[in-house]
mmCIF file of C-alpha atoms in Angstrom:
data_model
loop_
_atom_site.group_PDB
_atom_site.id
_atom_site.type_symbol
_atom_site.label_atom_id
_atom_site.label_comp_id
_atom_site.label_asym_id
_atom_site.label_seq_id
_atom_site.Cartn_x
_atom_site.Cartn_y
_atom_site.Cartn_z
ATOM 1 C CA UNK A 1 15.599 -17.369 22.380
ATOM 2 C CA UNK A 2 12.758 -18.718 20.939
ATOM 3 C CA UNK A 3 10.699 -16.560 17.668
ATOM 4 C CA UNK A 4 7.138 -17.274 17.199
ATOM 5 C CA UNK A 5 4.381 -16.316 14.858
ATOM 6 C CA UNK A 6 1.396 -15.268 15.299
ATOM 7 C CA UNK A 7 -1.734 -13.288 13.770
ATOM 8 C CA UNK A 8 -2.284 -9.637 16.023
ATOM 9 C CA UNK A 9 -5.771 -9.895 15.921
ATOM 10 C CA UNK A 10 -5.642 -13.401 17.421
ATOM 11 C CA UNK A 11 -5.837 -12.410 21.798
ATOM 12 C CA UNK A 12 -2.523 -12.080 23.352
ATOM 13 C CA UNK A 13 -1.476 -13.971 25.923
ATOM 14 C CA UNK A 14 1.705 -13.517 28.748
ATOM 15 C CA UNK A 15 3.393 -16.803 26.841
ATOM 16 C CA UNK A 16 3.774 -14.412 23.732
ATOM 17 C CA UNK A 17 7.009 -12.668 25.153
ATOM 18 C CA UNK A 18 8.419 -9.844 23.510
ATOM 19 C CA UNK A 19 5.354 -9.057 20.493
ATOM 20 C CA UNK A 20 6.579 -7.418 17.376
ATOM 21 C CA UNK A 21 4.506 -5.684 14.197
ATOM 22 C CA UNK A 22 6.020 -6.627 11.454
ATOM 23 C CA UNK A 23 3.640 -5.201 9.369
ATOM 24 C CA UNK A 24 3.886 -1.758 6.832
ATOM 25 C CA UNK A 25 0.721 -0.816 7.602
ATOM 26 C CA UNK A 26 -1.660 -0.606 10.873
ATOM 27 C CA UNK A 27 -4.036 -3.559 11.531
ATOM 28 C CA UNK A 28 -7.540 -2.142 10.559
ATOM 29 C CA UNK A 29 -10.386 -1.907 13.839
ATOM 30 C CA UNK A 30 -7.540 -2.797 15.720
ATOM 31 C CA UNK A 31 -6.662 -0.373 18.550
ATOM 32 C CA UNK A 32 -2.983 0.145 20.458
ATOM 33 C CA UNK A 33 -3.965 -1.095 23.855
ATOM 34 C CA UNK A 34 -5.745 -4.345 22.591
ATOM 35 C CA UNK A 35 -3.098 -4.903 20.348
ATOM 36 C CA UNK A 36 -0.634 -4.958 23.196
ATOM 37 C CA UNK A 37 2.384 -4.451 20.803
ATOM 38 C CA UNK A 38 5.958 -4.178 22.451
ATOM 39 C CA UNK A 39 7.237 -2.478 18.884
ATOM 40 C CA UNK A 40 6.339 -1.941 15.807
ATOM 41 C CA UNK A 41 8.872 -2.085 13.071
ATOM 42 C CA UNK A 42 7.683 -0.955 9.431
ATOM 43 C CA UNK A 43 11.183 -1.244 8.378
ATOM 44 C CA UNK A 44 11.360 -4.826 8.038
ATOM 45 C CA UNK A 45 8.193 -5.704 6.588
ATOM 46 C CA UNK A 46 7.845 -6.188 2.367
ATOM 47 C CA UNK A 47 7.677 -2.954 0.416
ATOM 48 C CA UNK A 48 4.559 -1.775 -0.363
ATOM 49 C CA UNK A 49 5.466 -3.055 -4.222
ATOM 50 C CA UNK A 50 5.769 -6.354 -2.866
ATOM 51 C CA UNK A 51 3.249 -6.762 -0.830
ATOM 52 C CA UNK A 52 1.065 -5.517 -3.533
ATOM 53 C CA UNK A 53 2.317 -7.869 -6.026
ATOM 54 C CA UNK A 54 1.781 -10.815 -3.533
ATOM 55 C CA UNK A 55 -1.577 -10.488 -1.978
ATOM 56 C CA UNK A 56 -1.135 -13.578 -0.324
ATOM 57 C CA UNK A 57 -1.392 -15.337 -3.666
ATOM 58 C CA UNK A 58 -0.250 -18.746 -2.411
ATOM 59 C CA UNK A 59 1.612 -19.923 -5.927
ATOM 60 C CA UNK A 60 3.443 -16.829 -5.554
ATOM 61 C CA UNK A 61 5.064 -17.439 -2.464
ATOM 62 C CA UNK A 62 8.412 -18.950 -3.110
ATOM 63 C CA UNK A 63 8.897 -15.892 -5.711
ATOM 64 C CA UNK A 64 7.739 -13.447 -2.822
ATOM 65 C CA UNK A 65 10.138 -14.868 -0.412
ATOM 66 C CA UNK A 66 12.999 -15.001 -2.772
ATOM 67 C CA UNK A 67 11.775 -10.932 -3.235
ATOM 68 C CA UNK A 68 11.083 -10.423 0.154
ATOM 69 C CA UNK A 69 14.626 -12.141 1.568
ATOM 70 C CA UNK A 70 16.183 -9.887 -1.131
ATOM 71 C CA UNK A 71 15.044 -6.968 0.204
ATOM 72 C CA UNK A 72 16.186 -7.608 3.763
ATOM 73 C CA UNK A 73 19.587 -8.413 2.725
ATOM 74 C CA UNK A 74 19.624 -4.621 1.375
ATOM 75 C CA UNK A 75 17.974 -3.284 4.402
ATOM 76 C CA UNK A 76 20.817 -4.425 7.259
ATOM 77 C CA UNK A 77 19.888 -1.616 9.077
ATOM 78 C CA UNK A 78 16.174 -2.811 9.700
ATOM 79 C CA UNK A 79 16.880 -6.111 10.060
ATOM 80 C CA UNK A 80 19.428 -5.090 12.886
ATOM 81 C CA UNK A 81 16.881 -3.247 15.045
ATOM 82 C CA UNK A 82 14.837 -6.252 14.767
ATOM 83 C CA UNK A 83 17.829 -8.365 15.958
ATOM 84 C CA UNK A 84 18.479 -6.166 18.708
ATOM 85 C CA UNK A 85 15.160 -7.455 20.060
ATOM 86 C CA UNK A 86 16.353 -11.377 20.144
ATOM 87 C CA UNK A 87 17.720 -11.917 23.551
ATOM 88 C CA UNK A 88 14.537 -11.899 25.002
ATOM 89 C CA UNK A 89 13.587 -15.440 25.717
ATOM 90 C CA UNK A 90 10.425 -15.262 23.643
ATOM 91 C CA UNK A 91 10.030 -12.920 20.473
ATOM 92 C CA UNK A 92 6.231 -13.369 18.657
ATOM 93 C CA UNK A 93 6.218 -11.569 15.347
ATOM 94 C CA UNK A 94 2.474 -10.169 14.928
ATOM 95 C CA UNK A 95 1.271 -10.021 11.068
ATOM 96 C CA UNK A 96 -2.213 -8.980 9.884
ATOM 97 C CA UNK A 97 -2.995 -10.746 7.095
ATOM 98 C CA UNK A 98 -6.091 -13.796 7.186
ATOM 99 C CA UNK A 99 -3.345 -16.140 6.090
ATOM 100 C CA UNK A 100 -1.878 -17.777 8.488
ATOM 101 C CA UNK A 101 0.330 -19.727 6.529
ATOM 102 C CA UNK A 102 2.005 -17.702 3.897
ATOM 103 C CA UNK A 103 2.386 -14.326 5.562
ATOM 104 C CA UNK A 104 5.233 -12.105 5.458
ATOM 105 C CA UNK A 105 5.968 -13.090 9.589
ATOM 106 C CA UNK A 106 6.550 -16.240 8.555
ATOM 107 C CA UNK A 107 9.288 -15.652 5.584
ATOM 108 C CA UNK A 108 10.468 -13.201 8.066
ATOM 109 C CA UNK A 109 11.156 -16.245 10.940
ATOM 110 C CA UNK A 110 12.503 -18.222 7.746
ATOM 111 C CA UNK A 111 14.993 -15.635 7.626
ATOM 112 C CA UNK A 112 15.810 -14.622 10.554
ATOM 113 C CA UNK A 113 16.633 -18.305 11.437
ATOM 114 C CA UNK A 114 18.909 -18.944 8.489
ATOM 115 C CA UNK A 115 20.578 -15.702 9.157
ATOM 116 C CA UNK A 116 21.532 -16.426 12.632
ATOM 117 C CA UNK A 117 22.519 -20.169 11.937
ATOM 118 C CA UNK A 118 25.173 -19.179 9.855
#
């Protein structure tokens, strides 16, 4: 199983596998069929507090991930759904934001990675 990341306005392609929102809210002017989403699961993305707080502020990001990780650990019922959805041999988590970098997709690979080397 291999998880990927990648922006959901960026054109999806067959190598994407299994695509997953992992955004709170809707990508705006983007519509269901071109977004070709498999699921979308609220659930696991940053409270709307967080993601508030953040706003992809880039010197914030090791404090948003420490938040962010945080609130995963108290939400094992999200972050089990999402797991579900793993043994497919490619997962591509779909995020909204412009940055590519420090996006909530990506602390959510980070994490989902540690969690299932353990």
């Amino acid at each position: 199983m291999k998880i990927l990341v990648k922006r959901v306005y960026d054109k999806p392609d067959s190598k994407d596998g299994f695509r997953i929102l992992v955004d709170r809210l809707w990508p705006r002017g983007l519509s269901k069929d071109d977004a070709k989403i498999d699921v979308w699961l609220k659930a696991v993305a940053p409270s709307n507090e967080l993601r508030k707080w953040y706003q992809h502020d880039i010197p914030k990001w090791p404090e948003f991930k420490k938040r962010y990780f945080a609130e995963l650990d108290n939400n094992s019922e999200a972050v089990s759904e999402l797991v579900n959805y793993l043994d497919k041999p490619t997962v591509m988590f779909l995020y909204g934001s412009k940055e590519r970098q420090y996006n909530n997709a990506t602390a959510l690979k980070e994490y989902i990675d540690s969690m299932l080397t353990q």
